[in-house]
Structures are given as structure tokens and as C-alpha cells.
mmCIF file of C-alpha atoms in Angstrom:
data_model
loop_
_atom_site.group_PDB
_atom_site.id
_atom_site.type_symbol
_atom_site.label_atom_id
_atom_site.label_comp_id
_atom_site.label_asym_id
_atom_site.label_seq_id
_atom_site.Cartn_x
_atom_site.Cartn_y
_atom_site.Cartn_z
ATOM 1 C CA UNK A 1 -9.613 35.752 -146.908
ATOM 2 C CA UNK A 2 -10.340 32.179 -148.296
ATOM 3 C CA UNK A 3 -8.018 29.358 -147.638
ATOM 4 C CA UNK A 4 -6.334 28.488 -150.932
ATOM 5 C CA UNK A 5 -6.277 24.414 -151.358
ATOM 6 C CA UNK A 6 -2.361 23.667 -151.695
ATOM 7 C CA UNK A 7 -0.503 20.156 -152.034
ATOM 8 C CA UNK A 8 -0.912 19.515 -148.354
ATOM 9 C CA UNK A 9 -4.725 20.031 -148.769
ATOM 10 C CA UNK A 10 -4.993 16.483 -150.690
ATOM 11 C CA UNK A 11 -4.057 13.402 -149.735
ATOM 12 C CA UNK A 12 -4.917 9.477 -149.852
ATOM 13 C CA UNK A 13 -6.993 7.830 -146.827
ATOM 14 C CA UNK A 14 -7.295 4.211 -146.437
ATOM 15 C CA UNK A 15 -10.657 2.805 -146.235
ATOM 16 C CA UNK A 16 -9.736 -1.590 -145.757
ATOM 17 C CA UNK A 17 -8.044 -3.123 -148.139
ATOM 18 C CA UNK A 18 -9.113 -2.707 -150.900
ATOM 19 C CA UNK A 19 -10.123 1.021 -150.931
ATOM 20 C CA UNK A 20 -8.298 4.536 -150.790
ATOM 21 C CA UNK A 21 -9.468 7.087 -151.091
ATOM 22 C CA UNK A 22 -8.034 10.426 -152.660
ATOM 23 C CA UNK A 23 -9.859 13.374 -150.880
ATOM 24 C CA UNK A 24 -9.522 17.273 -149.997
ATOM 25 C CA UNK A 25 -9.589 18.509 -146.141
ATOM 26 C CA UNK A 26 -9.416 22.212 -145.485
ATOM 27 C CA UNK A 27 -8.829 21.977 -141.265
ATOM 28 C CA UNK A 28 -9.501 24.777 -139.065
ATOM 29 C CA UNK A 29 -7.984 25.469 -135.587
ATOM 30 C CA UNK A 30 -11.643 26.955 -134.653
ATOM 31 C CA UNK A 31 -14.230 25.546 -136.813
ATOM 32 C CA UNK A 32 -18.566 26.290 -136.655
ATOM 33 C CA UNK A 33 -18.647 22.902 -137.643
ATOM 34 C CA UNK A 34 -17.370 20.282 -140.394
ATOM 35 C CA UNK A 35 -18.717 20.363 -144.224
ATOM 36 C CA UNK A 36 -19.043 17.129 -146.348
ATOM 37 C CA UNK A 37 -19.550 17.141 -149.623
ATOM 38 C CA UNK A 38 -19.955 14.570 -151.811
ATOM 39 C CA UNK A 39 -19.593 14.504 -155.889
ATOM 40 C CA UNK A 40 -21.780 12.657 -158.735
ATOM 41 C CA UNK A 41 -21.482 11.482 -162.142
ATOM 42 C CA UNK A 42 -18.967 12.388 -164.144
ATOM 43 C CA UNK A 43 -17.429 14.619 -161.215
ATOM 44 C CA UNK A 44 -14.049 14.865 -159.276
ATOM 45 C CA UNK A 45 -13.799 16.586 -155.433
ATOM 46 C CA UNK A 46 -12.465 19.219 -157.547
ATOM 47 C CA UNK A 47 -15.803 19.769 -158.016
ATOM 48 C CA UNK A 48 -16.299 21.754 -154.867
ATOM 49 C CA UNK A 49 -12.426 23.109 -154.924
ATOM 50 C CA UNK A 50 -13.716 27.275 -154.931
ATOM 51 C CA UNK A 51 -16.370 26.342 -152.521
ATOM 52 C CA UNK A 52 -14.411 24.625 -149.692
ATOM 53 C CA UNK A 53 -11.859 27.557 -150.404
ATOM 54 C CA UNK A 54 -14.697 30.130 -149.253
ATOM 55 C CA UNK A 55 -16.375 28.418 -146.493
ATOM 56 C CA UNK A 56 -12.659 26.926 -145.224
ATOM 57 C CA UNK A 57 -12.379 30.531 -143.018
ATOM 58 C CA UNK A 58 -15.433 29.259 -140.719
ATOM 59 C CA UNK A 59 -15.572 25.492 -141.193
ATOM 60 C CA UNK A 60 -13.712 22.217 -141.844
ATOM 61 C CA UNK A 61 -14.436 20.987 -144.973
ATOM 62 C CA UNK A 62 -13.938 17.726 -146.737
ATOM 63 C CA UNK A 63 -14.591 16.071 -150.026
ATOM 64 C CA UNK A 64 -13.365 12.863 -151.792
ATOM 65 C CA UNK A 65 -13.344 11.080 -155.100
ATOM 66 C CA UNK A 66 -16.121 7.733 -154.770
ATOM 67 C CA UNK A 67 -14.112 4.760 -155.488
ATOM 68 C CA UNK A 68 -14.344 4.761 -158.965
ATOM 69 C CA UNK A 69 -13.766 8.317 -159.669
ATOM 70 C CA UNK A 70 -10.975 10.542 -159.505
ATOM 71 C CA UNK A 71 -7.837 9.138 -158.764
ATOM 72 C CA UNK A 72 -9.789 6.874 -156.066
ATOM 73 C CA UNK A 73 -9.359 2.708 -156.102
ATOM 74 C CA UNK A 74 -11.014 1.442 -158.774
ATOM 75 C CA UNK A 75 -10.963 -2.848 -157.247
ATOM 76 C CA UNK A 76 -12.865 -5.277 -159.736
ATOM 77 C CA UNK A 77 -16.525 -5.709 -159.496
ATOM 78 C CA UNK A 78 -16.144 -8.948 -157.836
ATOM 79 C CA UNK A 79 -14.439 -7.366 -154.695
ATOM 80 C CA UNK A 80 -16.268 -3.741 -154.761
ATOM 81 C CA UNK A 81 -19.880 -3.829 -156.397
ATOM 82 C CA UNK A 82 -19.991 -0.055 -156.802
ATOM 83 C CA UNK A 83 -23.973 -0.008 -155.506
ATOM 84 C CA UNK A 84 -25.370 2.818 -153.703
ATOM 85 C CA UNK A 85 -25.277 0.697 -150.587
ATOM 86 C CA UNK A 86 -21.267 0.383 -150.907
ATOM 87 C CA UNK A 87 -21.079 3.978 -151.041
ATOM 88 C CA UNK A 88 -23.012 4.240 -148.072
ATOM 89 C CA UNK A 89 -20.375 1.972 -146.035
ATOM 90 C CA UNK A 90 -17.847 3.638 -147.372
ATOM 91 C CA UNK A 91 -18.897 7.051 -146.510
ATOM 92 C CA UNK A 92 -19.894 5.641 -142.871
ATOM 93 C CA UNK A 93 -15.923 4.262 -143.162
ATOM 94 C CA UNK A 94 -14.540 7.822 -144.118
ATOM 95 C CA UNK A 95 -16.561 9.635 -140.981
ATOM 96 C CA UNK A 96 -15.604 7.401 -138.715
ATOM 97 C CA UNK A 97 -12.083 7.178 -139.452
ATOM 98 C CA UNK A 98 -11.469 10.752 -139.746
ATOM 99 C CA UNK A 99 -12.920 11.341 -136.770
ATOM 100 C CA UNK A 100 -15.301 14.319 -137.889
ATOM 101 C CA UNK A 101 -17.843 14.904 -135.287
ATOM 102 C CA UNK A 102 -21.343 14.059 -136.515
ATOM 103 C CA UNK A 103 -22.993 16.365 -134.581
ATOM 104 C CA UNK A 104 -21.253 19.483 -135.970
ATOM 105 C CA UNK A 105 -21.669 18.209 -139.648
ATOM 106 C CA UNK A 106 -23.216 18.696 -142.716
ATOM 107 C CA UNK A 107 -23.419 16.990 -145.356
ATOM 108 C CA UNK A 108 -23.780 18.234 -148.950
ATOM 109 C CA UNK A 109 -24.830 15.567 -151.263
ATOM 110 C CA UNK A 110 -25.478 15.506 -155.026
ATOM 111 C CA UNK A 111 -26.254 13.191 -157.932
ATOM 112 C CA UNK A 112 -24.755 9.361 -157.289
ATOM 113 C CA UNK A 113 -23.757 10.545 -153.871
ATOM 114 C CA UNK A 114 -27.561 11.644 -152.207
ATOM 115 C CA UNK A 115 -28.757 8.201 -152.538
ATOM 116 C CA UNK A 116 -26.024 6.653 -150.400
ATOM 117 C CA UNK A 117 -25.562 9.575 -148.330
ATOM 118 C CA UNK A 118 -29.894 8.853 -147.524
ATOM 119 C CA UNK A 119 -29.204 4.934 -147.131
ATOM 120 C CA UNK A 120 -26.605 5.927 -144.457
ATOM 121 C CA UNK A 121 -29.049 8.474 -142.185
ATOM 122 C CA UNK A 122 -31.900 5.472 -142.212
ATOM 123 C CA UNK A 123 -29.218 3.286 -140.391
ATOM 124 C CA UNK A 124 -28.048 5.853 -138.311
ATOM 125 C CA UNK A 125 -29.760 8.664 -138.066
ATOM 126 C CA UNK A 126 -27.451 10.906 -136.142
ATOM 127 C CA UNK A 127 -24.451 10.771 -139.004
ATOM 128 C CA UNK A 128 -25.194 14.483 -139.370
ATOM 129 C CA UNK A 129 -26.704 17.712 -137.928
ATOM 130 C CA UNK A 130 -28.029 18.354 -141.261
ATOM 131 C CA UNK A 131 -28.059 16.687 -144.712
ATOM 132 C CA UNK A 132 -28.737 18.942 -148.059
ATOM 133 C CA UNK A 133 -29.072 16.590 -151.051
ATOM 134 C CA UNK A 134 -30.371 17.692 -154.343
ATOM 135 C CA UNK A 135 -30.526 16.363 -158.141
ATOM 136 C CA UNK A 136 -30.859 12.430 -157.706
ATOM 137 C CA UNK A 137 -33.685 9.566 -157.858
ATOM 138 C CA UNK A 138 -34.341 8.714 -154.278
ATOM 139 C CA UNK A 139 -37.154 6.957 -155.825
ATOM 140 C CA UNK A 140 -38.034 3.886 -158.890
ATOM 141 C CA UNK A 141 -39.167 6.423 -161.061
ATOM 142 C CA UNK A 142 -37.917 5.927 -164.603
ATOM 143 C CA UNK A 143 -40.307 8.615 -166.266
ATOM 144 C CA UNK A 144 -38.581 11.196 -164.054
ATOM 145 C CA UNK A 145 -34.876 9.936 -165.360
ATOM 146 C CA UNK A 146 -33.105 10.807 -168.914
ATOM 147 C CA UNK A 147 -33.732 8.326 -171.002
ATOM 148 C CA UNK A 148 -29.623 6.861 -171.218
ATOM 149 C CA UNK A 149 -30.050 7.094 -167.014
ATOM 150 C CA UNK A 150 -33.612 4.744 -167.763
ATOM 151 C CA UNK A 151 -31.222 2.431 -170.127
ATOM 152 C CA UNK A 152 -28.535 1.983 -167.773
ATOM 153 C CA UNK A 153 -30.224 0.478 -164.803
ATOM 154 C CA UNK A 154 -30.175 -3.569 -165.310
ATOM 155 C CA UNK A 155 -31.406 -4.446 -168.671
ATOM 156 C CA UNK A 156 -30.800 -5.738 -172.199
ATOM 157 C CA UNK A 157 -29.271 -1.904 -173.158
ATOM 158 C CA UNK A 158 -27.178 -1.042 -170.221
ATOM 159 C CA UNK A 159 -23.837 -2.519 -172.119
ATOM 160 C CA UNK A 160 -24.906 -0.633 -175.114
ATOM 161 C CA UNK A 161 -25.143 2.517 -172.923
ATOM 162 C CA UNK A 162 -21.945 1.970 -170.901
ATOM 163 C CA UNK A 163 -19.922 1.501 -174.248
ATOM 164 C CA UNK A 164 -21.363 4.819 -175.789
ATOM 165 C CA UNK A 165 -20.337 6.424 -172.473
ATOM 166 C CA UNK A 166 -16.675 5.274 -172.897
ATOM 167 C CA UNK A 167 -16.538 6.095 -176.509
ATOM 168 C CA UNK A 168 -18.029 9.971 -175.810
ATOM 169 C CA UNK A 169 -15.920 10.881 -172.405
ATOM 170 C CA UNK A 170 -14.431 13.972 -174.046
ATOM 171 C CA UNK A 171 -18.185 15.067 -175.255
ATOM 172 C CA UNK A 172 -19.314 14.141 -171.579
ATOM 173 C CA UNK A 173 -16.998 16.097 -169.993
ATOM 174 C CA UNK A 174 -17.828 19.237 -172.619
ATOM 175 C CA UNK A 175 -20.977 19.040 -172.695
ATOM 176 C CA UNK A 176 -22.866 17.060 -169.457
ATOM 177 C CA UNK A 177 -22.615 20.418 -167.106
ATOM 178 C CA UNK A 178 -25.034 22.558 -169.077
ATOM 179 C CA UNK A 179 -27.041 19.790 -171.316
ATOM 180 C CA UNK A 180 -30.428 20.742 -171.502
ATOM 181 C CA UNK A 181 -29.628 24.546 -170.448
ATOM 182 C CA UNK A 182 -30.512 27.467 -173.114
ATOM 183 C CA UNK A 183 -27.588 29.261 -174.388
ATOM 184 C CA UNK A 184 -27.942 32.077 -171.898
ATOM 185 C CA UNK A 185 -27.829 29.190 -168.977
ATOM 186 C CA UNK A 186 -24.521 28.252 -170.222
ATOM 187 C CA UNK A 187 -21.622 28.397 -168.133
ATOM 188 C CA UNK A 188 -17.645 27.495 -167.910
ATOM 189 C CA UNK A 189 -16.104 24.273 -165.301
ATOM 190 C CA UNK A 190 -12.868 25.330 -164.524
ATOM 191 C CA UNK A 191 -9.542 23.867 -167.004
ATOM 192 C CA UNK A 192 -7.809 22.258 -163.855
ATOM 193 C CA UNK A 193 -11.134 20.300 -163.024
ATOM 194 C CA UNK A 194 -11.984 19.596 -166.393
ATOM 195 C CA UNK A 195 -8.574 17.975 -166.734
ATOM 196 C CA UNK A 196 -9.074 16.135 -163.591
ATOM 197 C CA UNK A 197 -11.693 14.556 -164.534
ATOM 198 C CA UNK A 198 -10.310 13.984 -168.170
ATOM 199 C CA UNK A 199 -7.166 12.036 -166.543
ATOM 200 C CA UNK A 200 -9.185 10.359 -164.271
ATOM 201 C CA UNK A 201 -11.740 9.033 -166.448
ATOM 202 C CA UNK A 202 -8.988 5.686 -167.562
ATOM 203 C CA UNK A 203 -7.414 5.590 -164.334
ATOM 204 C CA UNK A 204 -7.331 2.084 -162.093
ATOM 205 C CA UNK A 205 -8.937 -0.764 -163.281
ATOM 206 C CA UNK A 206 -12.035 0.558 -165.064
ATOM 207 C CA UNK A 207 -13.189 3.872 -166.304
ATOM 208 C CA UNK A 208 -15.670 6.116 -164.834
ATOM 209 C CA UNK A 209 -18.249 5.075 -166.851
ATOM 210 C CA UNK A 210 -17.777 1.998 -165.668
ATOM 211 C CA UNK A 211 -18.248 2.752 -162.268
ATOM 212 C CA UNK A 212 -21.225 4.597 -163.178
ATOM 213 C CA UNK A 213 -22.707 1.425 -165.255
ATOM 214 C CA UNK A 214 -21.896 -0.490 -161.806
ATOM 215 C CA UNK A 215 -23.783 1.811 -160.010
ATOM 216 C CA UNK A 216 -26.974 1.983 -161.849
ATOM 217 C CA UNK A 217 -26.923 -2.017 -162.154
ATOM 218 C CA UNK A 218 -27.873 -1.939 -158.685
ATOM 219 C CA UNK A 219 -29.648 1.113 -158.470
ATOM 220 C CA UNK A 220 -33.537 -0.207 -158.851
ATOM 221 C CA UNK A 221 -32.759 -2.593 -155.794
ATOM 222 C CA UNK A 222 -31.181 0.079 -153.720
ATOM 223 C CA UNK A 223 -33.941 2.651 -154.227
ATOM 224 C CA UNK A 224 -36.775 -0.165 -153.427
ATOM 225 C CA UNK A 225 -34.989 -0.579 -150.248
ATOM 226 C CA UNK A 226 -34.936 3.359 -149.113
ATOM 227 C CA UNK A 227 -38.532 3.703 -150.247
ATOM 228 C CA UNK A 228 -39.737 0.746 -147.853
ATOM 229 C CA UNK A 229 -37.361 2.449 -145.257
ATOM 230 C CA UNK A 230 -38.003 5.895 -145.772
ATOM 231 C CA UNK A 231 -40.376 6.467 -142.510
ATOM 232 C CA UNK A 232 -36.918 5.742 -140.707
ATOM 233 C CA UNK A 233 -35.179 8.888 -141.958
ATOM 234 C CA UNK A 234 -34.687 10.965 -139.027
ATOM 235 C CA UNK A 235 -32.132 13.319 -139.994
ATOM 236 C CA UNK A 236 -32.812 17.064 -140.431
ATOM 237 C CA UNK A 237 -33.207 17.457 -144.176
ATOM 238 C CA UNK A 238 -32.581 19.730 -146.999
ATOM 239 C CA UNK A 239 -33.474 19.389 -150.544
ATOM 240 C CA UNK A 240 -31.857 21.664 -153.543
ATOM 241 C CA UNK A 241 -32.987 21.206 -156.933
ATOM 242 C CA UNK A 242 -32.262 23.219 -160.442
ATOM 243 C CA UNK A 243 -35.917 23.463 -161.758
ATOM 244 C CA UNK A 244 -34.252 22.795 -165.344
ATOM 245 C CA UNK A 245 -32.771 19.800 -164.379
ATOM 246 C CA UNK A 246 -32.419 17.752 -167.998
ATOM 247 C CA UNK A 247 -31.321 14.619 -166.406
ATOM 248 C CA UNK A 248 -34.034 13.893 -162.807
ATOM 249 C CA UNK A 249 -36.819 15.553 -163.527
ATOM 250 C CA UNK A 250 -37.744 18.134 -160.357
ATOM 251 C CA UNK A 251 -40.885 16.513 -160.176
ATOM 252 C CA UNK A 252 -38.827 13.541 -158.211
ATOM 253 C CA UNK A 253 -37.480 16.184 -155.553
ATOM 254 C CA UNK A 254 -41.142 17.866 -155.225
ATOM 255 C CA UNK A 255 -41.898 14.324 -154.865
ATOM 256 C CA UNK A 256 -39.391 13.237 -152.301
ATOM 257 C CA UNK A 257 -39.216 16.653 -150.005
ATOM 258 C CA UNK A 258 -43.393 16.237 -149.799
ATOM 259 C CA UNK A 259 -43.296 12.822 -148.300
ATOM 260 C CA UNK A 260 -39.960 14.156 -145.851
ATOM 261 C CA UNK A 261 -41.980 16.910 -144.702
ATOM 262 C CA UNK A 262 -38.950 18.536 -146.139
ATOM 263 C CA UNK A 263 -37.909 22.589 -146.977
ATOM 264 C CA UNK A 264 -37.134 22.213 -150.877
ATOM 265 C CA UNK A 265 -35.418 24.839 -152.852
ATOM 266 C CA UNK A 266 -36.523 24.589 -156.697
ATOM 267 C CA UNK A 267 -33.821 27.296 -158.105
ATOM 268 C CA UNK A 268 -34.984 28.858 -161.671
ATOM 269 C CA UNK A 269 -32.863 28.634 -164.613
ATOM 270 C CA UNK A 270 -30.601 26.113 -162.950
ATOM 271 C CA UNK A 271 -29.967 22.718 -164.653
ATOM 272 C CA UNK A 272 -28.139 19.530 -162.737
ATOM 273 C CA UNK A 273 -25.623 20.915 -161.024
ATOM 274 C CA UNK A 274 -26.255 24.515 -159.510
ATOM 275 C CA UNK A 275 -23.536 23.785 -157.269
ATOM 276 C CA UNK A 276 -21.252 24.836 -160.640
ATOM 277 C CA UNK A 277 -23.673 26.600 -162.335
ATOM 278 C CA UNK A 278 -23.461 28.898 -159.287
ATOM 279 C CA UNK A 279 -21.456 28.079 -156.416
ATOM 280 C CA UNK A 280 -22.517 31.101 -153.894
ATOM 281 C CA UNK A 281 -25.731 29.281 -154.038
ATOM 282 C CA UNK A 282 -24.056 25.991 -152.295
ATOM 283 C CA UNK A 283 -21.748 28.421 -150.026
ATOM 284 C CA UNK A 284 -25.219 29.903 -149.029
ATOM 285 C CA UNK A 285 -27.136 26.351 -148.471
ATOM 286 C CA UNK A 286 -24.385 25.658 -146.023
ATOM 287 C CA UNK A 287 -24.073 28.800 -144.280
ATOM 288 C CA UNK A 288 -27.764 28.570 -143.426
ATOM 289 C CA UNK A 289 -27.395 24.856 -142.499
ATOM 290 C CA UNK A 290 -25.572 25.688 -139.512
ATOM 291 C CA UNK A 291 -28.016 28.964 -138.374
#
């Protein structure tokens, strides 16, 4: 039987001062170990609702909305930059404060939240018994990106970009998940997430798009940084990628698991987010993460 996630399953967790954090926890009186997972662009934690409710029977799982998403703080950019390297403080804030184990955990990591998630093991390498990340840009390669994703890092069109972003969030939300994918690839997000992330989109301070536009401006600096420091990444390492992935080409995660010495999964017919494109797939990755 899987764990249903109720009322009591969500809740707000303080961060500092200027961050809170809405997030999901499925608890276990006898856990294998403790699941992360971690959402991208333009994704809720209810992204990974059905799979926390099927691995909840063996393992604690968490998830939470990145400041900026969901019903997460949103602060101004002059108190919260939204760069990868935030993230990565604020997910070392979240472990550490919900005192999850880091030897029992994994940590599933997609999209916006790999790169922080990978900036976080270089500084301390034991934050996890295993990270899986899959469908990012670990790496300054623009030929490998979607040509909006090229736009948006800092340049002359990234306001352009943003603004087209906040004037298409209900075409986003329709039509992001299976972009790129033939018709026979297509597949249905759930109506409560789709809402979620339809409400949450204006909520706070700024938009998501915003957030996202934040994000990118410091992306090219962040991703210089792991590159130099990338001999320092310790942990044990996954890497999951949909071989028809329209928006990071899969030649970036042939690219990054060869120079990691890392096991990569290309998965056919899958696009940028297998993890809702098929979901056993993700239940799977994890099962076999704690073998």
C-alpha cells in the first residue's frame, strides 16, 4: 500500500529570515533510507507527489518548492540572488535543519536543481550516499541548450526572453512537459499539479519566470566554477537522461557522466522530464540507489 500525501504531509520550514520554504515529507517509523528530490523549471514538489506516495512504504521522502517556485518565499533580488550557488546553501540549510541523515540519502535532482545539488557535493562531499541528477547543463555549453535557455543567460535578450515567459505561462505550463516529443511521446501532468503550478506562477514578489530569469543571469559564472572544481566531486553519482531531450541536448550528459567516470542512463523516447513522462522509471532509479 502507498502512503497517500494528506494535509499533514505539507508544511512550511524556515530557512533564516528571509526564506521558507513550502515542502512535502512522507516520514517512516522504519525507513531504508531518506529520498530527496528536487524540482526544475517550471515545476512544483507536486512534481514528485505519485512518486514519494510509492516509495513512502520503504523510505522517507522529501521534496520542496526552490524559493521562487511554488508557494516558496519569493524575497527581492537584492536580498536572495536566485543563482545556482544560493540554491546550493539553501539545500545544505534544508538537510541540516531537518536533520536527515546524509549517509542514508539520496538525492534525486533534475533541471535548475542538479546544478546546485553538484555545487553542494564539491563542498562537501558526504551530503549524500548517492546523487542521481539528470536533464541540466553542468557545463558552458550553449550549443547543447534551447535556444530561449542560450538567450536567457546574461545578455542584451534575456529581458526580452523573461517578458515572453510571463506573457506565455498558461502555454508553458500546456505545453513545456512534452515540447519536442512526437505525438505518440505525448503524455498528461496531473490537473492538481498543473493548477499548482498555475497559482503559483504570480505568487510572492515575482513570478516564476522571474526566478528562472534570476537564475540563468548567474548561471555562466556558476557553471565556470563547477567545471574548474569538478575533480573535487566525490560523491557516488548517477546520471538519467531522456535521449529526446528538446531543451539540454544529451550530448551534455554523455559529456558530463564521461569525465565523472559516471553510470549514465540515456532512456529512448523520453524528452526532459522522464520523471513525468514515466514515473516507475524514477521509483526504479531510487530503488536501485540504495542496492
Amino acid at each position: 500500500m502507498s502512503q497517500p500525501v494528506n494535509d499533514d504531509a505539507i508544511d512550511f520550514f524556515e530557512i533564516d529570515g528571509d526564506i521558507t520554504l513550502r515542502r512535502m515529507v512522507l516520514r517512516n517509523a522504519n525507513p531504508k533510507g531518506t529520498v530527496l528530490f528536487l524540482h526544475g523549471f517550471p515545476e512544483t514538489l507536486y512534481a514528485w507527489k505519485g512518486i514519494a506516495e510509492a516509495l513512502a512504504d520503504d523510505y522517507e521522502v522529501h521534496a520542496f518548492d526552490w524559493p521562487g517556485y511554488g508557494l516558496s518565499s519569493r524575497p527581492t533580488a537584492d536580498r536572495f540572488s536566485y543563482a545556482p550557488k544560493d540554491y546550493a546553501r539553501i539545500l545544505d540549510r534544508y538537510i541540516g535543519k531537518a536533520g536527515i541523515d546524509t549517509s542514508k540519502l539520496t538525492i534525486y535532482a533534475t533541471d535548475i536543481g542538479a546544478l546546485p545539488t553538484l555545487l553542494l557535493a564539491v563542498e562537501k562531499p558526504d551530503i549524500a550516499r548517492t546523487i542521481i541528477v539528470g536533464d541540466f547543463a553542468p557545463f558552458n555549453r550553449p550549443q547543447f541548450m534551447y535556444a530561449s535557455l542560450q538567450a536567457l543567460k546574461a545578455g542584451p535578450a534575456m529581458d526580452q526572453v523573461r517578458a515572453a515567459l510571463n506573457s506565455n505561462r498558461d502555454e508553458i505550463l500546456e505545453n513545456t512537459f512534452t515540447r519536442g516529443l512526437p505525438k505518440e511521446g505525448h503524455f498528461e501532468v496531473a490537473r492538481e499539479f498543473k493548477d499548482d503550478m498555475s497559482r503559483a506562477w504570480t505568487y510572492g514578489a515575482m513570478t516564476t519566470a522571474d526566478a528562472f530569469s534570476h537564475y540563468y543571469s548567474h548561471f555562466t559564472r556558476d557553471q565556470d566554477h563547477f567545471e574548474l572544481q569538478l575533480a573535487r566531486l566525490k560523491t557516488p553519482m548517477k546520471v538519467v537522461w531522456g535521449e529526446e531531450d528538446l531543451y539540454i541536448n544529451k550530448a551534455m550528459g554523455v559529456e558530463f557522466a564521461a569525465r565523472l567516470h559516471a553510470e549514465l542512463t540515456l532512456l529512448p523516447g523520453m524528452g526532459h522530464f522522464p520523471h513525468l513522462q514515466n514515473p516507475t522509471l524514477a521509483i526504479d532509479e531510487v530503488r536501485a540507489a540504495f542496492r
